[in-house]
Structures are given as structure tokens and as C-alpha cells.
JSON list of C-alpha atoms in Angstrom, two decimals:
[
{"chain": "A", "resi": 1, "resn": "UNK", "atom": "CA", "xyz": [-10.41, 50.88, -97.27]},
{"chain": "A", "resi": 2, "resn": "UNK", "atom": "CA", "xyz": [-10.42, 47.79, -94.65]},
{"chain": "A", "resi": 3, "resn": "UNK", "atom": "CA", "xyz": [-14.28, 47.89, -94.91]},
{"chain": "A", "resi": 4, "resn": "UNK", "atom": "CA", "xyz": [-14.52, 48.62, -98.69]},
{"chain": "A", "resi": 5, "resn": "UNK", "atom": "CA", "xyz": [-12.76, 45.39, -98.85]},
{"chain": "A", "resi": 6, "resn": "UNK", "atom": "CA", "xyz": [-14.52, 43.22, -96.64]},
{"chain": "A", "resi": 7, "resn": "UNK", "atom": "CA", "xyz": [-17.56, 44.26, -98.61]},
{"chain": "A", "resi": 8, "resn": "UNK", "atom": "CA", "xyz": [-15.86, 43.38, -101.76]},
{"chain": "A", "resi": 9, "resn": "UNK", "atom": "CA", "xyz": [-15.17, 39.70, -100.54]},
{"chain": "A", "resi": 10, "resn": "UNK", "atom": "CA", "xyz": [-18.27, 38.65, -98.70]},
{"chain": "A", "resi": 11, "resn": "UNK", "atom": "CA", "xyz": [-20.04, 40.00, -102.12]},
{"chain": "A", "resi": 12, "resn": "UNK", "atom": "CA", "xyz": [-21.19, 37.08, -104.02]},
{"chain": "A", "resi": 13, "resn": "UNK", "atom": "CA", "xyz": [-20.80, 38.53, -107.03]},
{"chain": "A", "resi": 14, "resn": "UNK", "atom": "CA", "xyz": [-16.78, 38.07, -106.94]},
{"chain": "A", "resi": 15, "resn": "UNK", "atom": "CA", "xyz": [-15.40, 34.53, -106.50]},
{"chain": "A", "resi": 16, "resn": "UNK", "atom": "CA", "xyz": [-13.07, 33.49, -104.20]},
{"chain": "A", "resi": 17, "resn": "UNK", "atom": "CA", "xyz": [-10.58, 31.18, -106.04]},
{"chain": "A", "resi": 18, "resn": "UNK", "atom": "CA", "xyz": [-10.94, 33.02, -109.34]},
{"chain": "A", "resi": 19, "resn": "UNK", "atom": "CA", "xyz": [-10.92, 36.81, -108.72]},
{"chain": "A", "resi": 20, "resn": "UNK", "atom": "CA", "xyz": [-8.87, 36.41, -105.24]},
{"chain": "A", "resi": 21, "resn": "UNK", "atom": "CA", "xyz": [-7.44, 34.67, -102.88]},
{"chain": "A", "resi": 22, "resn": "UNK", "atom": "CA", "xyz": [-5.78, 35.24, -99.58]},
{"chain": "A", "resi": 23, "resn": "UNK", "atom": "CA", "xyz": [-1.92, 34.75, -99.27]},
{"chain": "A", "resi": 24, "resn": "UNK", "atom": "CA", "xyz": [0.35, 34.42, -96.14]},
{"chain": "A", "resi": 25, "resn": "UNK", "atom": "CA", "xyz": [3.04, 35.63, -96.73]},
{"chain": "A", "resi": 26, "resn": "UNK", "atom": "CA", "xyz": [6.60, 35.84, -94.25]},
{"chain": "A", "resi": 27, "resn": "UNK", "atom": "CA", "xyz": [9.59, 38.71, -93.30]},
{"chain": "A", "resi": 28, "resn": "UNK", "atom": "CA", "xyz": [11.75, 38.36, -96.06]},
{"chain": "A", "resi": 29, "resn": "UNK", "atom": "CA", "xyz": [9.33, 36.65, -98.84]},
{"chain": "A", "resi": 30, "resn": "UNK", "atom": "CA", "xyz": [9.59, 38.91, -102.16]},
{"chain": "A", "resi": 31, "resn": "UNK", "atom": "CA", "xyz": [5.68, 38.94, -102.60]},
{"chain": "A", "resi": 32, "resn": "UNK", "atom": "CA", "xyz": [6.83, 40.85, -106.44]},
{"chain": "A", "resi": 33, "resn": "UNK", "atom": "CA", "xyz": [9.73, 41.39, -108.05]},
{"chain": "A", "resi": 34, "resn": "UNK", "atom": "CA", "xyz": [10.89, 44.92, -109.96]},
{"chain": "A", "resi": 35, "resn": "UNK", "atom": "CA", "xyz": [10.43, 43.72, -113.84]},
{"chain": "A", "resi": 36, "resn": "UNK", "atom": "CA", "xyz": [8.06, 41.09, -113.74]},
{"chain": "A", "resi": 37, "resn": "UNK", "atom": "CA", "xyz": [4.33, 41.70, -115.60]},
{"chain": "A", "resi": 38, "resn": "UNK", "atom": "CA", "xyz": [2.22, 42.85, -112.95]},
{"chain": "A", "resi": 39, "resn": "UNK", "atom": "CA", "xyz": [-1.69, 41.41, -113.58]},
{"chain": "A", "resi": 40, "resn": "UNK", "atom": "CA", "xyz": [-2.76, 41.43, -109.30]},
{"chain": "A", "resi": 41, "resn": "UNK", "atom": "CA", "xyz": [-3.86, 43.85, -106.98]},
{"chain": "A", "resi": 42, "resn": "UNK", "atom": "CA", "xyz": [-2.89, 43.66, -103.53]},
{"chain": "A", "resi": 43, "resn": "UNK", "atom": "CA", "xyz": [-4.65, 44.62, -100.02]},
{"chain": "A", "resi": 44, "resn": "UNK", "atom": "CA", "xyz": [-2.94, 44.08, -96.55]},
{"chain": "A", "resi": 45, "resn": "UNK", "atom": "CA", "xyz": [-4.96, 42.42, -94.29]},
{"chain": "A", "resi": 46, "resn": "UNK", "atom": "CA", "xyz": [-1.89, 41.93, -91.37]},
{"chain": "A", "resi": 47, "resn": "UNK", "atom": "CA", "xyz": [2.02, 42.82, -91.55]},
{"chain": "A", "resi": 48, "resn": "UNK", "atom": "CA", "xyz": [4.36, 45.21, -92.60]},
{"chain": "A", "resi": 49, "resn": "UNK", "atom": "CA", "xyz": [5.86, 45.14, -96.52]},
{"chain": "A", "resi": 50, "resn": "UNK", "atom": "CA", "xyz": [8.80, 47.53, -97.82]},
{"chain": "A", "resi": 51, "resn": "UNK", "atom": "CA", "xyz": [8.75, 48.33, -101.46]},
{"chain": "A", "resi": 52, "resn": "UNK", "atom": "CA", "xyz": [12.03, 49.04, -103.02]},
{"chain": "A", "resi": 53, "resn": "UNK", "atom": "CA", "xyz": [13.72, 50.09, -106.25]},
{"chain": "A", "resi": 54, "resn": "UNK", "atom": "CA", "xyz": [17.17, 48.84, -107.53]},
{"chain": "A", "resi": 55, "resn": "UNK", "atom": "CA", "xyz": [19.45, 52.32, -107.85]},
{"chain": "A", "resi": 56, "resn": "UNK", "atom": "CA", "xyz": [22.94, 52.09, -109.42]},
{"chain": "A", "resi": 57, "resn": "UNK", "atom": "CA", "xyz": [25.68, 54.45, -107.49]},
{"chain": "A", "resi": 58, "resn": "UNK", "atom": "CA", "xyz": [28.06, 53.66, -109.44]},
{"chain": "A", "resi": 59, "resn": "UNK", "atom": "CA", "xyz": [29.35, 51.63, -112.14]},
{"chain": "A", "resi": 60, "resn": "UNK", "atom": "CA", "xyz": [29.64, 48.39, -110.38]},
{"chain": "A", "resi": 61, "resn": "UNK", "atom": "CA", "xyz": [27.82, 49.31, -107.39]},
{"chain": "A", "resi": 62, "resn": "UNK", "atom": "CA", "xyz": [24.23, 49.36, -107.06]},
{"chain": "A", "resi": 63, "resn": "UNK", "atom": "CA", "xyz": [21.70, 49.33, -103.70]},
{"chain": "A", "resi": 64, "resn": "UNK", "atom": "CA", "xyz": [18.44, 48.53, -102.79]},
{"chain": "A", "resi": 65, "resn": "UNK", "atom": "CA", "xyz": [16.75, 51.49, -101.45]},
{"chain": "A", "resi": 66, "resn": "UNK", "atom": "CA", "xyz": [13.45, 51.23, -99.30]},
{"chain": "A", "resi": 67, "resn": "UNK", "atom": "CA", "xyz": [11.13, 53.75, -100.44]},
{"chain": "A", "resi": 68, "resn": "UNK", "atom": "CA", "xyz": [8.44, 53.11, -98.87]},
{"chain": "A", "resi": 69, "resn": "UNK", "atom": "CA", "xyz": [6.74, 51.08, -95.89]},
{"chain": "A", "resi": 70, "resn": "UNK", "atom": "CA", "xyz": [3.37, 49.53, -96.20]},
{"chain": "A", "resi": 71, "resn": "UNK", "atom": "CA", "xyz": [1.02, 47.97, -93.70]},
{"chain": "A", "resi": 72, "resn": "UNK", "atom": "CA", "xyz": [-2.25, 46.87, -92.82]},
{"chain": "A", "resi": 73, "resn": "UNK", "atom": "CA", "xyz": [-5.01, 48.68, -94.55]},
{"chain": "A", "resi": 74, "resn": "UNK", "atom": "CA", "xyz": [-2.29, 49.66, -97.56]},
{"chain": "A", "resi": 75, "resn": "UNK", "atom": "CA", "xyz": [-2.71, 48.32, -101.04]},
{"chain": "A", "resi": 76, "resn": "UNK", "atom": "CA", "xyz": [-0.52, 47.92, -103.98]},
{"chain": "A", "resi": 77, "resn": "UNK", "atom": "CA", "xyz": [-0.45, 46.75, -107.04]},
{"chain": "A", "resi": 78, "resn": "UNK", "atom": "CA", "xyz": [-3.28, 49.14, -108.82]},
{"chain": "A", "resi": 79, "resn": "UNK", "atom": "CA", "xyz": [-2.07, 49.44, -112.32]},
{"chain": "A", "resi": 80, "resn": "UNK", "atom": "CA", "xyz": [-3.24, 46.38, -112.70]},
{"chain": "A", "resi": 81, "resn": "UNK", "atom": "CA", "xyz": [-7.05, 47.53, -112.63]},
{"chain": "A", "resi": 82, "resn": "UNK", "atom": "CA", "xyz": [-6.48, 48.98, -116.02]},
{"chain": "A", "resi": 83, "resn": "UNK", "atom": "CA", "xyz": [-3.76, 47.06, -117.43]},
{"chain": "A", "resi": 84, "resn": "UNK", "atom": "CA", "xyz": [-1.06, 44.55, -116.94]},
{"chain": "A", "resi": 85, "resn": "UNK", "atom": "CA", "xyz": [2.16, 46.52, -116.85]},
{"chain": "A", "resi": 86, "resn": "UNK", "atom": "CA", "xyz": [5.75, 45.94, -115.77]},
{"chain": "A", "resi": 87, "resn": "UNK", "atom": "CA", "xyz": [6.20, 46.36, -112.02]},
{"chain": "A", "resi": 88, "resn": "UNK", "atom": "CA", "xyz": [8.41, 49.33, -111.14]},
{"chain": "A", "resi": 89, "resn": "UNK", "atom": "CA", "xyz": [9.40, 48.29, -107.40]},
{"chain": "A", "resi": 90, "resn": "UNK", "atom": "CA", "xyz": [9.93, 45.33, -105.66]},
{"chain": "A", "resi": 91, "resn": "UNK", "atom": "CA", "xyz": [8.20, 44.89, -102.88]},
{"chain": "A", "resi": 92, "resn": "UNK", "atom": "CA", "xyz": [9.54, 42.60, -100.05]},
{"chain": "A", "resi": 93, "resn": "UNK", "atom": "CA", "xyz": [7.78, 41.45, -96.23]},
{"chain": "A", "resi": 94, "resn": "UNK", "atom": "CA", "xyz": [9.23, 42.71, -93.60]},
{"chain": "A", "resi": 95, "resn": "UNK", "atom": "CA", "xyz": [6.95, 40.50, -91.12]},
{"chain": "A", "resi": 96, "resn": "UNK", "atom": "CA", "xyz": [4.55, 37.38, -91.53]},
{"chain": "A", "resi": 97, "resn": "UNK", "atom": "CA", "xyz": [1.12, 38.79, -92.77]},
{"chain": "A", "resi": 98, "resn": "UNK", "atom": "CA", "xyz": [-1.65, 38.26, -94.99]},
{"chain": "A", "resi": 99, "resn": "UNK", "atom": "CA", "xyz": [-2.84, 39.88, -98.31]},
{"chain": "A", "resi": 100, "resn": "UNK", "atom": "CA", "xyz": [-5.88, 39.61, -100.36]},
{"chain": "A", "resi": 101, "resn": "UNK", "atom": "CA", "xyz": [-4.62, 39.06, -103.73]},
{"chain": "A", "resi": 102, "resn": "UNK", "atom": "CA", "xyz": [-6.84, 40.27, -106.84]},
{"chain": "A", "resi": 103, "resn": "UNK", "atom": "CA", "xyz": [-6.79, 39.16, -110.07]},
{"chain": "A", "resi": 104, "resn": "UNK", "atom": "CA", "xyz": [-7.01, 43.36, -111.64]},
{"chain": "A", "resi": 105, "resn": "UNK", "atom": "CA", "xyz": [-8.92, 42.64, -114.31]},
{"chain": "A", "resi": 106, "resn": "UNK", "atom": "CA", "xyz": [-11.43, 41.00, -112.65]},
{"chain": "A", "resi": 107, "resn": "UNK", "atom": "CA", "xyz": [-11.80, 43.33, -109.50]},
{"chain": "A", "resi": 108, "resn": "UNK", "atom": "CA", "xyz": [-11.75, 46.25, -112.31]},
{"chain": "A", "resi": 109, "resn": "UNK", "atom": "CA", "xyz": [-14.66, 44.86, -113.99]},
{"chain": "A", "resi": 110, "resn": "UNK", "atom": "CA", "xyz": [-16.55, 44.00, -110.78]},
{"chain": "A", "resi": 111, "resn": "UNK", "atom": "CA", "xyz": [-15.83, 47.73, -109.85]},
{"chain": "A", "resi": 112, "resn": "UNK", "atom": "CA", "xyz": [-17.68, 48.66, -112.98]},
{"chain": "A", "resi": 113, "resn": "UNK", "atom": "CA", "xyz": [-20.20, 46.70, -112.51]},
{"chain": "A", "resi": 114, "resn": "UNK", "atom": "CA", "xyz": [-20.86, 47.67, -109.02]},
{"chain": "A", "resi": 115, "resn": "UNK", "atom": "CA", "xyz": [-20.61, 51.38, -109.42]},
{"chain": "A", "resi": 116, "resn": "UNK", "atom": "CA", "xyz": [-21.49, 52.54, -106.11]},
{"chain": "A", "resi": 117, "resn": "UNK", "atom": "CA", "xyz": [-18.61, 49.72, -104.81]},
{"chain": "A", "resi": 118, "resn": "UNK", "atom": "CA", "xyz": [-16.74, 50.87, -107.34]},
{"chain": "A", "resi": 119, "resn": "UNK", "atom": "CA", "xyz": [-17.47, 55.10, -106.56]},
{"chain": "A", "resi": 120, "resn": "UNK", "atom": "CA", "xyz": [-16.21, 54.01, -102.91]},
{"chain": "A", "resi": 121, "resn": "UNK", "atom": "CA", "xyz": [-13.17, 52.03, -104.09]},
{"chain": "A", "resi": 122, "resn": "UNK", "atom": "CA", "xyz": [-11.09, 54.53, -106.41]},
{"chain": "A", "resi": 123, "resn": "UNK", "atom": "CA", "xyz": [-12.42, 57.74, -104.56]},
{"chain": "A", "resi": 124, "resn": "UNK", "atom": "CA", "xyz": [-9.78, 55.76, -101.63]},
{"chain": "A", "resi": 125, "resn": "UNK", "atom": "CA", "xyz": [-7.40, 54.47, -104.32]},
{"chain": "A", "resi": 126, "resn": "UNK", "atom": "CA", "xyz": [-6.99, 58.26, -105.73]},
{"chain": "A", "resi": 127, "resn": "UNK", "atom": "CA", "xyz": [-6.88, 59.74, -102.11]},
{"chain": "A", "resi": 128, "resn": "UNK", "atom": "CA", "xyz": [-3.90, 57.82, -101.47]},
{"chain": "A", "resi": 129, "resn": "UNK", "atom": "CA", "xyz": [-2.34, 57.95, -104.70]},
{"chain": "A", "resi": 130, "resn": "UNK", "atom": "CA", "xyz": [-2.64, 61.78, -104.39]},
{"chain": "A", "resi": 131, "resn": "UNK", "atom": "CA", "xyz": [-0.94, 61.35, -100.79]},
{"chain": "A", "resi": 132, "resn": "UNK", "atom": "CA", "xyz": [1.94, 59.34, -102.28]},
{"chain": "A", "resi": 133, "resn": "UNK", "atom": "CA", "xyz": [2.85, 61.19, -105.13]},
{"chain": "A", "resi": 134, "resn": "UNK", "atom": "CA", "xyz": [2.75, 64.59, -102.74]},
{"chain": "A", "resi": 135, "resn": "UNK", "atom": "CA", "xyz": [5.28, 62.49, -99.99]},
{"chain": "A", "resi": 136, "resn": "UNK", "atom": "CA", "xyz": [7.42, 61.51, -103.37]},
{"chain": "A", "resi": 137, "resn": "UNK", "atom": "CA", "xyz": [7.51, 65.39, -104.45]},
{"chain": "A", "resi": 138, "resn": "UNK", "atom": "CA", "xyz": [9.08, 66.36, -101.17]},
{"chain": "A", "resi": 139, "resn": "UNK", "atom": "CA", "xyz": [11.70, 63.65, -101.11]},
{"chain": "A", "resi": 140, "resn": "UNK", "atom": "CA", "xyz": [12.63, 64.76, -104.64]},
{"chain": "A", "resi": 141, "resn": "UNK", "atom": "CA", "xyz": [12.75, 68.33, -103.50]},
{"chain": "A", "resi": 142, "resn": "UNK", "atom": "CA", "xyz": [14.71, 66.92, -100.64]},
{"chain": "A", "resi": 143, "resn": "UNK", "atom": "CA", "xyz": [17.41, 64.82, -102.57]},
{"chain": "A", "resi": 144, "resn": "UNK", "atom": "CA", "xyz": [17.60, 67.62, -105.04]},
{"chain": "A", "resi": 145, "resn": "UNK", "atom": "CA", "xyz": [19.04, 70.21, -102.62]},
{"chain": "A", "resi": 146, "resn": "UNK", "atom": "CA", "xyz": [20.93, 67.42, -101.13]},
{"chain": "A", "resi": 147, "resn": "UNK", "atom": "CA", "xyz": [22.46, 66.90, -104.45]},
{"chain": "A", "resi": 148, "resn": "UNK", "atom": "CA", "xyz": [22.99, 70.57, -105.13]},
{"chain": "A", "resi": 149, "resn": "UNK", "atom": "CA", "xyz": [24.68, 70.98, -101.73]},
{"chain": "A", "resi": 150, "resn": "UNK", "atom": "CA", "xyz": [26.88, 67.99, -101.96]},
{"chain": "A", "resi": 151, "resn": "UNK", "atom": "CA", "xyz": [28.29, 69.28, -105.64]},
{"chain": "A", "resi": 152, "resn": "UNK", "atom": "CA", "xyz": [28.70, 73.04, -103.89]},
{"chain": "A", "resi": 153, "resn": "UNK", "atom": "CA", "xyz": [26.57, 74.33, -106.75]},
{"chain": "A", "resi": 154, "resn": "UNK", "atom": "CA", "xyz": [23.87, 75.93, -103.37]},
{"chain": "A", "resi": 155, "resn": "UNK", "atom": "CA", "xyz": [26.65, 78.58, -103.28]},
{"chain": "A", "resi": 156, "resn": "UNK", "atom": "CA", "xyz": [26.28, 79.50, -106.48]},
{"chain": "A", "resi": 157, "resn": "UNK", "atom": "CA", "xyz": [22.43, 80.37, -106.65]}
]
């Protein structure tokens, strides 16, 4: 994905200062928060990032649990190529680094316009998407028989 990037942002075609920009970013900066409308689309160039989601334990009590660690070469952010949505996770640096941030709308219509760009682009995005939502199904599977085996109800099956 590194060089579908670079390719992106030496083409012409897509503005630097408009449809991105780079952003340094440093361990402990929240680069989004969990809530807020999401309209960017965000590439790693250096450092490590932890996204996160808020879950409640109990009535009073809630934690911020780390579900997953990205670094450089990772993206995030890719709803909004096809619309601006509420973000789901917060997502938080864990070291200094640098992003390339997108403006989604535009990089989604430069990706249409560039097709061959674009082909290269979401044939990556949906490779890892596939990847993550595979490593999500096993840690559901996993917290599910945790939580089956911590209420006794295993015995019962």
C-alpha cells in the first residue's frame, strides 16, 4: 500500500493542501475521537497508533479497551471514501509518527477517476478489511467461550 500511496501523492492530479496533507502526530495525541463525524482517510507513513472502543463493565465502570495496533503501512479511516459517518473507535498514538491525511471524498473521486489507481487501491483496502474482520471473528469466538466458561454454562453443552 506504501507505494500505492506514494503514487497517489506525487500524482498531480491530487493537491496537496486540499485533498491531503501530512500530519505529525505524538504518543498519546488522540488523532480521532469515538463519536465525532469522520470525513478523512488516514495512511501511516511512521509510528505506532492503538485504536480503541469505550466498553461499559458495569454500571459505573467503564474501560478503554485496545483492539487493535496499527503501524506503518496501516490505514484507517476508509468509510470516509463513501461517506462521512460517525467514527466507531478512537484511535490514539502510541509513538511520534506521521500520517497522510485525506480528505475521503476527494481521494474517492480521484480513485474513480484514476481507475487503474483506483483498481490497485481498494483491491489492498478489501484485502485488509477481509483480514480484519477474519482476526475480529476469532476474538469473538474467543470471548464467547470465555464468557460461556466464566458463567459455567460450557458444562452444560
Amino acid at each position: 500500500m506504501k507505494t500505492i500511496m506514494e503514487n497517489i501523492i506525487n500524482d498531480s492530479d491530487i493537491w496537496e493542501g486540499i485533498a491531503w496533507n501530512y500530519r505529525q502526530f505524538h504518543a498519546n495525541e488522540i488523532i480521532v475521537h469515538k463519536g465525532e463525524l469522520g470525513k478523512s482517510f488516514f495512511f501511516i507513513q511512521e509510528g505506532k497508533l492503538r485504536v480503541t472502543i469505550h466498553v461499559p463493565v458495569e454500571e459505573r465502570r467503564n474501560i478503554q479497551a485496545g483492539v487493535n495496533d496499527l503501524e506503518e503501512g496501516d490505514f484507517f479511516g476508509e468509510i470516509s471514501l463513501f461517506e462521512s459517518r460517525v467514527r466507531t473507535a478512537t484511535v490514539t498514538a502510541i509513538t511520534d509518527g506521521l500520517l497522510l491525511e485525506f480528505d475521503g471524498e476527494l481521494l474517492g473521486a480521484y480513485l474513480d477517476e484514476h481507475p487503474h489507481q483506483g483498481y490497485l487501491f481498494m483491491k489492498h483496502l478489501f484485502e485488509t478489511m477481509i483480514t480484519r474482520m477474519t482476526s475480529g471473528i476469532h476474538r469473538i469466538e474467543s470471548l464467547m467461550a470465555w464468557g460461556l466458561k466464566a458463567h459455567g454454562i460450557s458444562k452444560h453443552l
